[in-house]
Short mmCIF file of C-alpha atoms in Angstrom, two decimals:
data_model
loop_
_atom_site.label_atom_id
_atom_site.label_comp_id
_atom_site.label_asym_id
_atom_site.label_seq_id
_atom_site.Cartn_x
_atom_site.Cartn_y
_atom_site.Cartn_z
CA MET A 1 0.09 0.03 -0.09
CA GLN A 2 2.90 2.28 0.64
CA LYS A 3 4.14 1.43 -2.79
CA ALA A 4 0.98 2.70 -4.38
CA TRP A 5 1.33 6.06 -2.49
CA LEU A 6 4.38 6.49 -3.79
CA GLN A 7 3.20 5.73 -7.29
CA VAL A 8 0.55 8.78 -6.82
CA VAL A 9 3.19 11.09 -5.66
CA ILE A 10 5.73 10.43 -8.77
CA GLY A 11 2.70 10.29 -10.95
CA ALA A 12 1.70 13.82 -9.56
CA PHE A 13 5.47 14.73 -10.39
CA PHE A 14 5.15 13.76 -14.33
CA GLU A 15 1.46 15.10 -14.13
CA VAL A 16 3.46 18.71 -13.56
CA ILE A 17 6.10 17.76 -16.44
CA TRP A 18 3.20 17.13 -18.94
CA VAL A 19 1.21 20.35 -18.02
CA ILE A 20 3.99 22.14 -18.33
CA GLY A 21 4.84 20.77 -22.00
CA LEU A 22 1.31 21.08 -22.99
CA LYS A 23 1.53 24.72 -22.68
CA HIS A 24 5.47 25.39 -23.64
CA ALA A 25 6.66 22.43 -25.79
CA GLY A 26 7.71 23.55 -29.13
CA SER A 27 10.20 21.12 -30.41
CA LEU A 28 9.75 17.49 -31.12
CA ILE A 29 11.66 16.27 -28.13
CA GLU A 30 9.61 18.49 -26.01
CA TRP A 31 6.51 16.97 -27.35
CA SER A 32 7.77 13.32 -26.91
CA THR A 33 8.65 14.21 -23.50
CA THR A 34 5.27 15.45 -22.71
CA VAL A 35 3.61 12.64 -24.35
CA ILE A 36 5.90 10.01 -22.30
CA ALA A 37 5.08 12.08 -19.16
CA ILE A 38 1.34 11.92 -19.86
CA PHE A 39 1.36 7.85 -20.36
CA ILE A 40 3.86 7.31 -17.17
CA SER A 41 1.58 9.73 -14.90
CA PHE A 42 -1.71 7.69 -15.80
CA TYR A 43 0.04 4.43 -15.87
CA LEU A 44 1.10 5.23 -12.19
CA LEU A 45 -2.24 6.51 -11.12
CA ILE A 46 -4.11 3.57 -12.63
CA ILE A 47 -1.85 0.98 -11.28
CA ALA A 48 -2.04 2.80 -7.69
CA GLY A 49 -5.56 2.61 -8.04
CA GLU A 50 -5.48 -1.26 -8.03
CA ARG A 51 -4.65 -0.99 -4.53
CA ILE A 52 -5.93 2.09 -3.08
CA PRO A 53 -9.52 3.67 -3.74
CA VAL A 54 -9.15 5.52 -7.04
CA GLY A 55 -11.02 8.33 -5.70
CA THR A 56 -8.67 8.84 -3.08
CA ALA A 57 -5.77 8.42 -5.08
CA TYR A 58 -6.96 10.60 -7.67
CA ALA A 59 -7.67 13.24 -4.97
CA VAL A 60 -4.02 13.28 -3.61
CA PHE A 61 -2.91 12.80 -7.34
CA VAL A 62 -4.88 15.97 -8.58
CA GLY A 63 -3.94 18.35 -5.36
CA LEU A 64 -0.08 17.52 -5.77
CA GLY A 65 -0.65 17.95 -9.49
CA THR A 66 -2.49 21.52 -9.02
CA ALA A 67 0.05 22.81 -6.39
CA GLY A 68 2.78 21.73 -8.44
CA THR A 69 1.70 23.46 -11.47
CA VAL A 70 0.91 26.74 -9.66
CA LEU A 71 4.39 26.85 -8.29
CA SER A 72 5.92 26.09 -11.32
CA ASP A 73 4.19 28.58 -13.32
CA ILE A 74 5.11 31.18 -10.71
CA LEU A 75 8.63 30.01 -10.27
CA PHE A 76 9.51 29.10 -13.64
CA PHE A 77 7.33 31.16 -15.82
CA ASP A 78 6.98 34.52 -14.39
CA ASP A 79 3.17 33.93 -13.78
CA PRO A 80 2.38 36.91 -11.42
CA PHE A 81 1.72 35.98 -7.91
CA ASN A 82 -2.08 36.84 -7.82
CA VAL A 83 -3.43 36.20 -4.32
CA ILE A 84 -6.73 35.91 -5.70
CA LYS A 85 -6.17 33.34 -8.54
CA ILE A 86 -4.09 31.25 -5.80
CA LEU A 87 -7.43 31.53 -3.39
CA LEU A 88 -9.62 30.68 -6.25
CA ILE A 89 -7.65 27.79 -7.33
CA ALA A 90 -7.36 26.59 -3.60
CA LEU A 91 -11.13 26.44 -3.27
CA LEU A 92 -11.40 24.86 -6.41
CA LEU A 93 -9.14 22.03 -5.36
CA PHE A 94 -10.55 21.92 -2.34
CA GLY A 95 -14.04 21.05 -4.04
CA VAL A 96 -12.26 18.62 -6.08
CA ILE A 97 -10.59 16.95 -3.28
CA GLY A 98 -13.68 17.01 -0.91
CA LEU A 99 -15.80 15.59 -3.66
CA LYS A 100 -13.43 12.66 -4.61
CA LEU A 101 -13.14 12.02 -0.75
CA VAL A 102 -16.59 11.59 0.10
CA THR A 103 -17.67 9.38 -2.48
CA ASP A 104 -16.09 5.56 -2.49
CA GLU A 105 -15.43 3.65 -5.47
CA ARG A 106 -19.11 2.65 -6.02
CA GLY A 107 -20.57 6.36 -5.33
CA VAL A 108 -21.94 5.52 -2.19
CA GLU A 109 -21.00 7.50 0.85
CA MET B 1 -13.18 29.90 -28.18
CA TYR B 2 -10.39 28.90 -25.69
CA TRP B 3 -12.68 28.89 -22.80
CA PHE B 4 -15.14 26.28 -24.81
CA SER B 5 -12.02 24.41 -25.65
CA LEU B 6 -11.22 23.89 -21.75
CA ILE B 7 -14.64 22.93 -21.06
CA LEU B 8 -14.52 20.50 -24.06
CA ALA B 9 -11.16 19.33 -22.54
CA GLY B 10 -13.28 18.92 -19.14
CA LEU B 11 -16.06 16.87 -20.69
CA PHE B 12 -13.45 14.21 -22.29
CA GLU B 13 -11.50 14.44 -19.00
CA MET B 14 -14.61 13.38 -17.53
CA THR B 15 -15.28 10.61 -19.62
CA GLY B 16 -11.88 9.08 -19.39
CA VAL B 17 -12.02 9.29 -15.47
CA LEU B 18 -15.45 7.45 -15.59
CA SER B 19 -13.44 4.80 -17.98
CA ILE B 20 -10.76 3.95 -15.52
CA ASN B 21 -13.08 1.96 -13.58
CA TYR B 22 -14.25 0.63 -16.68
CA VAL B 23 -10.81 -0.77 -17.56
CA HIS B 24 -10.67 -2.29 -14.24
CA GLN B 25 -13.77 -4.02 -14.78
CA LYS B 26 -13.38 -5.19 -18.20
CA LYS B 27 -9.80 -5.35 -18.60
CA ASN B 28 -10.38 -5.82 -22.57
CA TRP B 29 -9.12 -3.53 -25.59
CA GLN B 30 -12.35 -1.61 -25.92
CA SER B 31 -12.45 -0.21 -22.61
CA ILE B 32 -8.46 0.62 -22.73
CA LEU B 33 -9.31 2.28 -26.19
CA LEU B 34 -12.04 4.29 -24.78
CA LEU B 35 -9.65 5.42 -22.42
CA ILE B 36 -6.88 6.25 -24.50
CA VAL B 37 -9.20 8.02 -27.01
CA ALA B 38 -10.77 10.20 -24.26
CA PHE B 39 -7.95 11.05 -22.70
CA SER B 40 -6.31 12.33 -26.14
CA LEU B 41 -9.30 14.19 -26.90
CA SER B 42 -9.21 15.99 -23.31
CA PHE B 43 -5.18 16.70 -23.79
CA ILE B 44 -5.77 18.33 -27.48
CA PHE B 45 -8.58 20.56 -26.37
CA LEU B 46 -6.55 21.51 -23.35
CA ALA B 47 -3.26 22.19 -25.20
CA ILE B 48 -5.61 24.55 -27.33
CA ALA B 49 -7.02 26.17 -24.30
CA MET B 50 -3.41 26.83 -23.03
CA GLU B 51 -2.71 28.78 -25.99
CA LYS B 52 -4.29 31.62 -24.58
CA LEU B 53 -4.72 30.96 -20.80
CA PRO B 54 -2.63 30.69 -18.05
CA MET B 55 -1.32 27.15 -17.42
CA SER B 56 -2.17 26.82 -13.89
CA THR B 57 -5.60 28.33 -14.20
CA ALA B 58 -6.35 25.97 -17.28
CA TYR B 59 -5.16 22.91 -15.63
CA ALA B 60 -6.91 23.53 -12.25
CA ILE B 61 -10.46 24.25 -14.17
CA TRP B 62 -9.92 21.32 -16.23
CA THR B 63 -9.44 19.04 -13.30
CA GLY B 64 -12.52 20.69 -11.95
CA ILE B 65 -15.16 20.06 -14.62
CA GLY B 66 -13.76 16.49 -14.88
CA ALA B 67 -14.35 15.78 -11.06
CA ALA B 68 -17.74 17.50 -10.84
CA GLY B 69 -18.81 16.54 -14.34
CA SER B 70 -18.22 12.86 -13.45
CA ALA B 71 -19.91 13.54 -9.88
CA VAL B 72 -22.81 14.74 -11.77
CA VAL B 73 -22.95 12.15 -14.28
CA GLY B 74 -23.01 9.65 -11.35
CA ILE B 75 -25.52 11.22 -9.92
CA LEU B 76 -27.83 11.17 -12.87
CA TRP B 77 -26.92 8.41 -14.58
CA PHE B 78 -25.62 5.87 -12.17
CA ASN B 79 -28.05 6.51 -9.46
CA GLU B 80 -25.37 7.73 -6.80
CA ARG B 81 -26.72 9.35 -3.88
CA THR B 82 -27.14 13.27 -3.89
CA SER B 83 -26.06 14.93 -0.63
CA LEU B 84 -25.58 18.49 0.62
CA LEU B 85 -21.83 17.78 0.72
CA ARG B 86 -21.29 16.71 -2.60
CA ILE B 87 -23.55 19.57 -4.32
CA LEU B 88 -21.41 21.86 -1.94
CA PHE B 89 -18.14 20.72 -3.25
CA ILE B 90 -19.83 20.71 -6.79
CA LEU B 91 -20.92 24.33 -6.38
CA MET B 92 -17.48 25.17 -4.65
CA ILE B 93 -15.95 23.78 -8.26
CA ILE B 94 -18.21 25.88 -10.23
CA SER B 95 -17.84 29.14 -8.42
CA SER B 96 -14.11 29.00 -8.27
CA THR B 97 -14.08 28.28 -12.01
CA ILE B 98 -16.36 31.37 -12.72
CA GLY B 99 -14.26 33.19 -10.44
CA LEU B 100 -11.07 32.41 -12.33
CA LYS B 101 -12.90 33.26 -15.44
CA ILE B 102 -13.61 36.46 -14.19
CA ILE B 103 -10.10 37.38 -13.25
CA THR B 104 -8.25 35.90 -16.06
#
């Protein structure tokens, strides 16, 4: 089960990679890296989902992915540090994570 | 046009997320193909949206549409229980999406 959570974390790391790629890739190498990162991140999420509840894994995955993307945008791509934007994204994330955590695999609470 | 592309991306993401469970159930090539096609279209539309929209905003909203959308589909099509909490979280996603659109 530990291994499954590690897969989620690493999957989220690759998620951030492909999100950056989707926006910024230009060359063939960059696009190929993006596509590979997509496959790796989703593969890790899917196999993690065989050991831990998919909804929970996805919630953590998406939380880390969003946090990583926001940080990357600010640190590497000069996105202005806009407090309102970050609060809104945090609220959105809270909604996504909350939704995934109050539902189990079969949609029953 | 870019916001519309983002919504389309979210809808296909939602289809893809729903198909993950389908792959676990069936484990056949049809379910895997559905997964790949749904996510591929989702990424293509997301890439288009990201031509104009900020990376983190687009990604967050895309995720939100996928999550809220699959919850709504679950309630409408798969007889999942509605609860105040779920509706509240869906409203959080919708309102923050609208807020992000306004400030972008």
